[in-house]
Coordinates of C-alpha atoms and ligand atoms in Angstrom, one line a residue:
X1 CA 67.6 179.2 74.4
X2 CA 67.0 175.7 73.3
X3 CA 67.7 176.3 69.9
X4 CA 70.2 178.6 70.1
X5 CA 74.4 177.4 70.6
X6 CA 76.4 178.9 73.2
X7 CA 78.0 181.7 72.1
X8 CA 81.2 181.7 70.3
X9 CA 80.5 177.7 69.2
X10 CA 79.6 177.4 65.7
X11 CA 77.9 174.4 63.7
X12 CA 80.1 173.0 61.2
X13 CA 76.9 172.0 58.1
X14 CA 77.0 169.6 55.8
X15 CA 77.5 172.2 53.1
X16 CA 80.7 173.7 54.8
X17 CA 82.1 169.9 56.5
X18 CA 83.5 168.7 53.1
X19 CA 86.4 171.9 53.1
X20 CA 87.1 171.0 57.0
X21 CA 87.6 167.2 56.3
X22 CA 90.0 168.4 52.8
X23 CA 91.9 170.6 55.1
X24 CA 92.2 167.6 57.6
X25 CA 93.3 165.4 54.7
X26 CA 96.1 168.2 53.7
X27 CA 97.0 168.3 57.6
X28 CA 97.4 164.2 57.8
X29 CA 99.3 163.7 54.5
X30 CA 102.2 166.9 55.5
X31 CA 102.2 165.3 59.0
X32 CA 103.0 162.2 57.5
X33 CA 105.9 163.6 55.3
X34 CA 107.4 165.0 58.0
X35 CA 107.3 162.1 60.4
X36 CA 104.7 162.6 62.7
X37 CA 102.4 160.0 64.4
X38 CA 98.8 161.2 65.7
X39 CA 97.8 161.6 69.3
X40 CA 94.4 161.8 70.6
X41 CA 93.9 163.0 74.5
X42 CA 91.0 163.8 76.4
X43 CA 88.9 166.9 75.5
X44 CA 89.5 167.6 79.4
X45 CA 92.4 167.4 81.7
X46 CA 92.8 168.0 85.7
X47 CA 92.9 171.7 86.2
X48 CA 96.1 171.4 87.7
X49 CA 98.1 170.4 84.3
X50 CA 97.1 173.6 82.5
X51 CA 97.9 176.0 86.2
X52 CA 101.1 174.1 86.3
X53 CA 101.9 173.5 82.2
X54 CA 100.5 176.7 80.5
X55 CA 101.0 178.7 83.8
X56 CA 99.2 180.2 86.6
X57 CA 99.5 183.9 85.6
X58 CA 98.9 183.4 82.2
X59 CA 95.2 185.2 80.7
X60 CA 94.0 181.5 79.9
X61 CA 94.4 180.1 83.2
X62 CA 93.4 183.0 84.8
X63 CA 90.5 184.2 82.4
X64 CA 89.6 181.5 80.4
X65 CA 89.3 178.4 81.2
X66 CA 86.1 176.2 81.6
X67 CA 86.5 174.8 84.8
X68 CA 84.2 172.3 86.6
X69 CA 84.1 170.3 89.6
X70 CA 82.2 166.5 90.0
X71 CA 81.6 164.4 93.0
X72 CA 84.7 164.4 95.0
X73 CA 85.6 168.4 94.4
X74 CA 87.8 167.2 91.5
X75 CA 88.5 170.2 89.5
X76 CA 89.0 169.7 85.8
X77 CA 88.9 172.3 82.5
X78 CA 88.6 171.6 78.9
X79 CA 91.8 171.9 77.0
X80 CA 92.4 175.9 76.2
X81 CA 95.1 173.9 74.2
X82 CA 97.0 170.9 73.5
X83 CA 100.6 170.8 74.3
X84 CA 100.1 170.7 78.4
X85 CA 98.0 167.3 77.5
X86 CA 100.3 166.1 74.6
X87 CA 103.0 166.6 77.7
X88 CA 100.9 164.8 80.0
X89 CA 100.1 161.7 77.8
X90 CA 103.8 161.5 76.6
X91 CA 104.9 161.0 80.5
X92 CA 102.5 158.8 81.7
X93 CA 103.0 156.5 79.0
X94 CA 106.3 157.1 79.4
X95 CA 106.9 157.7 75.6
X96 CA 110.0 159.0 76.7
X97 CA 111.4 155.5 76.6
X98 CA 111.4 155.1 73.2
X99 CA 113.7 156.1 71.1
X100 CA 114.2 160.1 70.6
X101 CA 113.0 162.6 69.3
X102 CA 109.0 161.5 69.2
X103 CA 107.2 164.0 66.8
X104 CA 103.0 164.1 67.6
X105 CA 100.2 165.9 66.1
X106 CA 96.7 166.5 66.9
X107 CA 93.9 167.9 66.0
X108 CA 91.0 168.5 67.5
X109 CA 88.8 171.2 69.9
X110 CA 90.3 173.4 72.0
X111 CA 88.0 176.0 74.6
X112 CA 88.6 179.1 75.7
X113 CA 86.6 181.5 77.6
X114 CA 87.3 184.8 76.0
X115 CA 85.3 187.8 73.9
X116 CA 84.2 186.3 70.5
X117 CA 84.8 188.1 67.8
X118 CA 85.6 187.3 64.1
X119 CA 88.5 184.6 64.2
X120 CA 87.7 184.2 68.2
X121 CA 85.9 181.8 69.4
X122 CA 85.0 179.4 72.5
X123 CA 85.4 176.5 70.9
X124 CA 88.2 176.1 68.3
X125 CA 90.2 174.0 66.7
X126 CA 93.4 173.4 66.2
X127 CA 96.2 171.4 64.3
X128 CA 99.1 170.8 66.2
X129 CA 102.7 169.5 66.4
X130 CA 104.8 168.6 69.4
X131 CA 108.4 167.4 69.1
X132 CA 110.2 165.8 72.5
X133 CA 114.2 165.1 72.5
X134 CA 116.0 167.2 70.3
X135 CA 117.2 170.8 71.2
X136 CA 119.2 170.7 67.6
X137 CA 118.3 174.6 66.4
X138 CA 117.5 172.6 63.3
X139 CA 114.0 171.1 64.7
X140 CA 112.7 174.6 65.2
X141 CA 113.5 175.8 61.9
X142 CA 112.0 172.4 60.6
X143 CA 109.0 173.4 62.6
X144 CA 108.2 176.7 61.3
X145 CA 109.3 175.3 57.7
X146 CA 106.9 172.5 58.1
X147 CA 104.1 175.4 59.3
X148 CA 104.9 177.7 56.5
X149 CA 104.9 174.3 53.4
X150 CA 100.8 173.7 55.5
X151 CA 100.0 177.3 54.4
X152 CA 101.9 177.6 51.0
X153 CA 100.0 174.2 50.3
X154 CA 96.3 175.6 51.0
X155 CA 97.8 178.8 48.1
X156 CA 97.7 180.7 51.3
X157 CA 99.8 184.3 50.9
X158 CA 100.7 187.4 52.5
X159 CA 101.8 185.9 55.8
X160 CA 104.8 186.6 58.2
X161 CA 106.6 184.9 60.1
X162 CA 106.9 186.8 63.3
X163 CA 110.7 185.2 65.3
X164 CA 112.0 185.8 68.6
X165 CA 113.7 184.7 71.4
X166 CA 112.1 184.6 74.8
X167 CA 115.2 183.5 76.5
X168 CA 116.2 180.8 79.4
X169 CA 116.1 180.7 83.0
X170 CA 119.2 182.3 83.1
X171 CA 118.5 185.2 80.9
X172 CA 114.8 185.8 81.7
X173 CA 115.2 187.2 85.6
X174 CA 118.1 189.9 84.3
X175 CA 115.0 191.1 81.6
X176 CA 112.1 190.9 83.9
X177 CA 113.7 193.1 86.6
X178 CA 115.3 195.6 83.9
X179 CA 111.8 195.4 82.3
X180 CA 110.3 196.7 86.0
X181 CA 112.8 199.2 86.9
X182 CA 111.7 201.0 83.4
X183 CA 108.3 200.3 84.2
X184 CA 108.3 201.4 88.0
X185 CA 107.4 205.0 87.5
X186 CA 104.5 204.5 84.3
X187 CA 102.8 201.9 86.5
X188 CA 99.6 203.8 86.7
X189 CA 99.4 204.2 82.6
X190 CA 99.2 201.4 82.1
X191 CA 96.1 199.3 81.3
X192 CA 94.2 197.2 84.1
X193 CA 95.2 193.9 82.8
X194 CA 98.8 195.3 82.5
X195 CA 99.3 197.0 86.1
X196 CA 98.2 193.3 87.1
X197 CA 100.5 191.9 85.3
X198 CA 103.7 194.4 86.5
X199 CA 104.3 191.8 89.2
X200 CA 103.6 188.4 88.1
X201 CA 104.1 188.6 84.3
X202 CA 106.0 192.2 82.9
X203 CA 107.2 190.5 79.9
X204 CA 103.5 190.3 79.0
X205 CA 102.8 194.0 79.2
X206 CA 105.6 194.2 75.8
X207 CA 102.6 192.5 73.5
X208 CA 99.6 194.4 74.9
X209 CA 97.6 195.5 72.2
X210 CA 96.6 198.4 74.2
X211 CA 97.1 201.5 72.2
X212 CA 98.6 203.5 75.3
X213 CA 100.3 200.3 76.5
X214 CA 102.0 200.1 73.2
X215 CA 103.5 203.4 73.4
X216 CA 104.3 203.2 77.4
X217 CA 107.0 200.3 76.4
X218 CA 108.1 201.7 72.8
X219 CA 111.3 202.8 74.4
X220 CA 111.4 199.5 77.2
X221 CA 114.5 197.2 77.4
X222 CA 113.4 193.7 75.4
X223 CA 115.2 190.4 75.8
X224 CA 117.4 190.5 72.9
X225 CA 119.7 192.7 74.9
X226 CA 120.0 190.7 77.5
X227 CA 119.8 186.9 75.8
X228 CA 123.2 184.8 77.6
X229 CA 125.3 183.4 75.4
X230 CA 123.6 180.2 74.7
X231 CA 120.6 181.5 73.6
X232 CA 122.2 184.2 71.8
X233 CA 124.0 181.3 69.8
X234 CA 120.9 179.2 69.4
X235 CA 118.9 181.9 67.8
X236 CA 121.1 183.0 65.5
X237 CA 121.4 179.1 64.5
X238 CA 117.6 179.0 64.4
X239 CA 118.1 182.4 61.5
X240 CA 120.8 180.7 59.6
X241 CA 118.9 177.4 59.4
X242 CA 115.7 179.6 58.5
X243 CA 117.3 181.3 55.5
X244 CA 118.3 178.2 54.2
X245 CA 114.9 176.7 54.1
X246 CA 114.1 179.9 52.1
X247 CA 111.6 180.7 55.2
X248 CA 111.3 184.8 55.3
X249 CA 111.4 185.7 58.9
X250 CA 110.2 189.5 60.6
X251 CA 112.0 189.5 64.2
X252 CA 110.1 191.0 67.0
X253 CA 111.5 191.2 69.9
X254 CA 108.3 192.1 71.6
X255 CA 106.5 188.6 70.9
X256 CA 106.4 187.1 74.0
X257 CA 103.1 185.0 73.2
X258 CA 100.6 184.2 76.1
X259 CA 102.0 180.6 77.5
X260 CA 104.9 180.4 80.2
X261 CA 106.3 177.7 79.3
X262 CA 108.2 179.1 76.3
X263 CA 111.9 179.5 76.4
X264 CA 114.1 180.4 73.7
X265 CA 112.3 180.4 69.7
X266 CA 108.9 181.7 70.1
X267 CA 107.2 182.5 66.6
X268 CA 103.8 183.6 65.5
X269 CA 102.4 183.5 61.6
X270 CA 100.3 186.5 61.1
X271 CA 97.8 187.0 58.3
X272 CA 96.7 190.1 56.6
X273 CA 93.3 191.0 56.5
X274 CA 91.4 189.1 59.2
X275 CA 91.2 191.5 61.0
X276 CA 92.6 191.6 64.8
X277 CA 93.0 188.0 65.5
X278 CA 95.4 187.6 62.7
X279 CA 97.4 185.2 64.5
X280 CA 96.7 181.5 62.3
X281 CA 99.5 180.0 64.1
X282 CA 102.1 180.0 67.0
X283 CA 104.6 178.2 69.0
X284 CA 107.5 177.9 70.4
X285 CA 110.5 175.7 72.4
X286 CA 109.2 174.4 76.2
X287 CA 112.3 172.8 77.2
X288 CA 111.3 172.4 81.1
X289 CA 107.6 171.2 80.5
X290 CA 108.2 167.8 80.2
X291 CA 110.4 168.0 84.0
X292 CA 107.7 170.5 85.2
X293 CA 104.7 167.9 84.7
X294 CA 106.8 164.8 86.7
X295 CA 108.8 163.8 83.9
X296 CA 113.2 163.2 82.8
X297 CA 114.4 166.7 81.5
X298 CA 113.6 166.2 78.1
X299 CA 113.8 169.6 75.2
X300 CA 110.1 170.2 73.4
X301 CA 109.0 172.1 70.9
X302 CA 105.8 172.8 68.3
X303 CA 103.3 174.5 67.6
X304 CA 99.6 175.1 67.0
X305 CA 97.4 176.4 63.9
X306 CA 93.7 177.9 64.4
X307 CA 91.9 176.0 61.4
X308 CA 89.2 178.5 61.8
X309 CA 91.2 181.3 61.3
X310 CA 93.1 179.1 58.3
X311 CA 90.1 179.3 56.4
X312 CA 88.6 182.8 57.0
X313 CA 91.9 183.6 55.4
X314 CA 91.5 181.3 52.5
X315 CA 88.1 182.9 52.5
X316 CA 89.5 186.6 52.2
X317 CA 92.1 185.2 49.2
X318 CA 89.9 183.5 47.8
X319 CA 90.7 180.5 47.8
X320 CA 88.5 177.5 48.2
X321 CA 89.1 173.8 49.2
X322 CA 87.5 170.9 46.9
X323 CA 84.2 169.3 48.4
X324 CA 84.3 165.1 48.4
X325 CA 81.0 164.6 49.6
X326 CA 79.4 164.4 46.2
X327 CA 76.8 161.6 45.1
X328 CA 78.7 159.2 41.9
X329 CA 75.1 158.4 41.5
X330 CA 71.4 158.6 41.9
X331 CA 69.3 155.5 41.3
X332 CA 65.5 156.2 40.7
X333 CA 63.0 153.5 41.5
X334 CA 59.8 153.2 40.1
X335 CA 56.9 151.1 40.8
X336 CA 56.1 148.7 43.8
X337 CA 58.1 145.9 42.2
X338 CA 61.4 147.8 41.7
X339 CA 61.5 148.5 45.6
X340 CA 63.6 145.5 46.8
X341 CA 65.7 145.1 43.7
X342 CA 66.0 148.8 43.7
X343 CA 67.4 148.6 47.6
X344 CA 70.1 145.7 46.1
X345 CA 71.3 147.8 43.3
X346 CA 71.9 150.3 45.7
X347 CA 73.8 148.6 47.6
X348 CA 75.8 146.7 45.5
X349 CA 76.7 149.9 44.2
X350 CA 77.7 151.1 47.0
X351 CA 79.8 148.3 48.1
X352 CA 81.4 148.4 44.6
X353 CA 82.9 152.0 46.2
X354 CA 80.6 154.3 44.3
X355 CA 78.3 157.1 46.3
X356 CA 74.6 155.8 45.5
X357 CA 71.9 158.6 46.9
X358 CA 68.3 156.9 46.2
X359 CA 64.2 158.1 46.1
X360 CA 63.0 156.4 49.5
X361 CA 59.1 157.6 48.5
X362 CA 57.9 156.2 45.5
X363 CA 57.5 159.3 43.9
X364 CA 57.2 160.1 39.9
X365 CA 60.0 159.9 37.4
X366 CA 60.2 163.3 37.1
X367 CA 60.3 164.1 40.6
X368 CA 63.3 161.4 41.0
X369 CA 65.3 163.2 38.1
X370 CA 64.8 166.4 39.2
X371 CA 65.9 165.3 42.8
X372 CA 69.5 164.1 40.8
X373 CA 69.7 167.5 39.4
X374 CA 69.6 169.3 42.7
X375 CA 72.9 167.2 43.7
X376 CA 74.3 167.7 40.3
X377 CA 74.8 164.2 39.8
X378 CA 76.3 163.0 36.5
X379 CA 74.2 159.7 36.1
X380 CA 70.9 158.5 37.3
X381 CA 70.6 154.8 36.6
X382 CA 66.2 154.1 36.1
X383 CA 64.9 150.9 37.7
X384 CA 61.3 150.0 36.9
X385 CA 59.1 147.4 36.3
X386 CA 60.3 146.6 33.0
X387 CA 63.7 146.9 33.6
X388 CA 63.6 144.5 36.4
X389 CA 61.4 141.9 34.1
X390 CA 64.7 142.0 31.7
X391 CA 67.0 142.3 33.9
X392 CA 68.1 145.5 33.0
X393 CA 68.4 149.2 33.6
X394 CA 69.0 151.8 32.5
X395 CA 71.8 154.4 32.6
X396 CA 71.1 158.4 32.0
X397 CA 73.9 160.8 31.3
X398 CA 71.9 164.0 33.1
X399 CA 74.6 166.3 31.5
X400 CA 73.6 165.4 27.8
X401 CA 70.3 163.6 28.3
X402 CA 71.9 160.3 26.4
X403 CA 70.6 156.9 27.5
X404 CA 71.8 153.2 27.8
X405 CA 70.4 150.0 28.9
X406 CA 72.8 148.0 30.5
X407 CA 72.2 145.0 32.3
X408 CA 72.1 144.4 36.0
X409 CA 75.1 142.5 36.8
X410 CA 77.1 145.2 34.7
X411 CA 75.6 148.3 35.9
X412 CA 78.3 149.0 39.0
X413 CA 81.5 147.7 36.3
X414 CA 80.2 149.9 33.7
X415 CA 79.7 153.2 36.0
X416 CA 83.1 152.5 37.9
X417 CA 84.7 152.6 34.2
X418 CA 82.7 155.5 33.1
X419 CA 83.6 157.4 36.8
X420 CA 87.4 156.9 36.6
X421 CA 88.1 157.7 33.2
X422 CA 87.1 161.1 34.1
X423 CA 89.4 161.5 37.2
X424 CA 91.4 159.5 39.6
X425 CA 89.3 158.1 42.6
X426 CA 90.1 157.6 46.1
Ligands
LIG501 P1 98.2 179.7 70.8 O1 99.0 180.8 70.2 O2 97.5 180.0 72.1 O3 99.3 178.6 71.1 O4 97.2 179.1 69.8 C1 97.6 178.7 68.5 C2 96.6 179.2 67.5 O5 95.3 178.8 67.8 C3 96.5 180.7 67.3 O6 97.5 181.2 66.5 C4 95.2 180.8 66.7 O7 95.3 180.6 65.3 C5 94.4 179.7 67.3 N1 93.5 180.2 68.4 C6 93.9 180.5 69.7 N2 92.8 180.9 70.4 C7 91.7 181.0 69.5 C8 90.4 181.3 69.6 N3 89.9 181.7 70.8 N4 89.6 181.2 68.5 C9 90.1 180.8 67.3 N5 91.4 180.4 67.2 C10 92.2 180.5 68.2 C11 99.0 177.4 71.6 O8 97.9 177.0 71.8 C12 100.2 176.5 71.9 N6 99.8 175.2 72.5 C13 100.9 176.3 70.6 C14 102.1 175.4 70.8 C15 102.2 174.1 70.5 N7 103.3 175.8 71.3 C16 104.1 174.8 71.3 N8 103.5 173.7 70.8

C-alpha cells in the first residue's frame, strides 16, 4: 500500500517530464497568439459550484466527484474540471468589469472518480480555454480553429471534428419531451444508467455507448429538428465561419457531451486508435453559467483538451516531443584540491546559463567520464590538481575524443560559443 499510487494516478518521471513541459511550452506560446491570459484556481472548489455549474444530474456530479467534508460540514470536491471554477473566479473578481470579451486558459489537474482504463484516469490534466462576452458565431469557430492549429502543431492527424448544436432554453424542452414520448414505451431496454436518466437527463441516453442503447434511439427525434430559429441561424453561422478557416467538420447530431451547461455549439475532437476514450478534446457555448453562478448575463464559451490522451495519440503516430532537460556539460573534479574550485567553476557555469551536472564523490577519471557518457553529454571540462596550479582546464569533446586547455576565466565564454553555434539556445 505504501508504495503503491492510488489507482488511476500516474507518476510523471524525470525521463517522461521533459515531453510534458514541451507540450506545455507549445500550449503557452498558441495561447499567447491567440490572446489569452492564464488563470490558476484552486485544485478544489465548494461542492455546490460543480452541483450547480456542471449540473446535478450530470455522471460527474453524480458518480464522480471526490467529495470531502472538514470541520464545520463544509462540503468541497476537487475540480472534475475547470470551466465551473474559471466561472467562479471570473465573478468574484468581478472580471466582468473589464473590458469584453476576457479569453483565459488553464492548465492543470482535474479528478474524476470513474473506471480507469487506457486514456481514463483519476487524475488528469487538462489544457483549457474559456472565453466570456462575445456570442459572435465567429468566437466558436475561432475556438475549435484555435483547438485544431494545438493538434496540427504537435503533427497530430487523423482527427474529427465532431459539431452540433445542443440548442437554447427555448428549443431544448420541445426536444426533451419529443425525445420521451419516443422513448416511453422502450423504457425497460434500455441500460440502467439510461432508464435513470429518462427523467432527469433523456438527451443523455442519445450518446450512450451502450450497444443496445445505440440502437434503441437510432430512429429517435434529435435537436436539429427542433433548433428555434436563432440557433438554427447561429449554427449555420458557426459552419460558414468553419469552412472558411479550412476546419473539416463531421456533424452529429447525437453529441450532447456530459456537462448541462452547454447550449447551442457543442463539439468533440476524436482520435483514431486510442481506443474507447478517443475523445482528446471538447467543448462548447455556456451562455447562462456565468448568471447561474451569481453573476450579469454574460455569453461563454471554450473548451478542454486531455494532455494525457494528447500524447498517447502522438505515441500511436509516432510522433515524439523534443526533451530540454539535457546536461550542456559535465565537469569532472579530481583530487582533494580541485574540490572548491571545482564547486566555483560549476557555478559560474551555471550562472553563465549553461546546464553543469558534476562528480560529488571523488571518484576516478574514468569513472567521471563514463558518468558524462551515460547523459550523452558533448563536453566534459577536467579540473585537477594541475589544472588548478595553472589556472587552467581542460575541455574534452566526448564525441571525437579531441582535447583543449583553456584557461579558467574563459572556460564558460568559450563553451557558450562552442554551444550556440550548434543551435539556437533558449
Ligand atoms: P470534458 O469533455 O469533460 O469537458 O473533458 C475535456 C477533455 O478532458 C476530454 O475530451 C478528454 O480528453 C479529457 N478527459 C476527460 N476526462 C478524462 C479522464 N478521466 N482521463 C483522461 N482524460 C480525460 C470539460 O471538462 C469541459 N470543462 C470543457 C469545456 C471548457 N467546455 C467549455 N469550456
Amino acid at each position: 500500500m505504501l508504495t503503491t499510487r492510488p489507482r488511476g494516478t500516474n507518476d510523471i518521471l524525470p525521463g517522461e517530464v521533459g515531453k510534458w513541459q514541451q507540450l506545455e511550452k507549445i500550449l503557452r506560446h498558441v495561447s499567447r497568439l491567440y490572446g489569452y491570459r492564464e488563470i490558476r484556481t484552486p485544485i478544489f472548489e465548494h461542492t455546490e459550484l460543480f452541483q450547480r455549474g456542471v449540473g446535478e444530474t450530470t455522471d460527474i456530479v453524480e458518480k464522480e466527484m471526490y467529495n470531502f467534508t472538514t470541520k464545520g460540514d463544509k462540503s468541497f470536491s476537487l475540480r472534475p474540471e475547470g470551466t465551473a471554477p474559471t466561472v467562479r473566479a471570473f465573478v468574484e473578481n468581478k472580471l466582468y468589469a473589464e473590458p469584453q470579451p476576457t479569453k483565459l486558459y488553464y492548465i492543470g489537474p482535474m479528478f474524476r472518480h470513474d473506471k480507469p482504463q487506457a486514456g481514463r484516469y483519476r487524475q488528469f490534466h487538462q489544457y483549457g480555454v474559456e472565453v466570456f462576452g462575445s456570442s459572435d458565431p465567429a468566437i466558436d469557430a475561432e475556438v475549435i480553429a484555435m483547438a485544431m492549429d494545438i493538434y496540427a502543431r504537435l503533427g497530430l492527424k487523423d482527427l474529427r471534428v465532431e459539431l452540433n448544436s445542443v440548442g437554447c432554453p427555448q428549443c431544448r424542452p420541445v426536444h426533451r419531451r419529443e425525445l420521451q414520448n419516443y422513448l416511453q414505451g422502450k423504457k425497460e431496454q434500455l441500460c440502467p444508467t439510461c432508464q435513470g436518466r429518462f427523467e432527469r437527463n433523456p438527451m443523455r441516453i442519445l450518446d450512450c455507448k451502450v450497444q443496445s442503447c445505440q440502437e434503441l434511439v437510432r430512429e429517435a427525434p434529435t435537436i436539429d429538428q427542433y433548433l428555434c430559429p436563432v440557433c438554427r441561424e447561429n449554427f449555420q453561422a458557426v459552419q460558414k465561419q468553419l469552412t472558411a478557416l479550412g476546419v473539416d467538420f463531421h456533424l452529429n447530431p447525437r453529441l450532447v457531451r456530459g456537462l448541462d451547461y452547454y447550449v447551442q455549439t457543442a463539439f468533440e475532437i476524436v482520435a483514431q486508435g486510442i481506443g474507447a476514450q478517443s475523445s482528446i478534446g471538447g467543448g462548447g457555448r455556456y451562455d447562462g453559467l456565468v448568471e447561474q453562478v451569481g453573476g450579469p448575463a454574460m455569453p461563454g464559451i471554450g473548451f478542454a483538451l486531455g494532455l494525457e490522451r494528447i500524447l498517447l495519440a502522438m505515441e500511436q503516430q509516432g510522433l515524439s516531443l523534443a526533451e530540454e532537460d539535457r546536461v550542456d556539460v559535465y565537469l569532472a573534479i579530481l583530487g582533494e584540491k580541485a574540490k572548491i574550485p571545482g564547486a566555483v567553476l560549476a557555478q559560474k557555469l551555471r550562472q553563465a546559463g549553461l546546464a553543469v551536472e558534476r562528480d560529488y564523490q571523488g571518484r576516478s577519471l574514468k569513472a567521471q567520464l563514463k558518468s558524462a557518457d551515460r547523459l550523452g553529454v558533448k563536453y566534459t571540462l577536467i579540473l585537477g590538481e594541475d589544472e588548478i596550479k595553472n589556472d587552467q582546464v581542460v575541455l574534452r569533446n566526448m564525441q571525437d575524443g579531441s582535447q583543449v586547455v583553456l584557461s579558467l576565466a574563459e572556460a564558460a565564454g568559450y563553451l557558450q560559443q562552442e554551444i550556440s553555434k550548434e543551435e539556437t539556445r533558449i
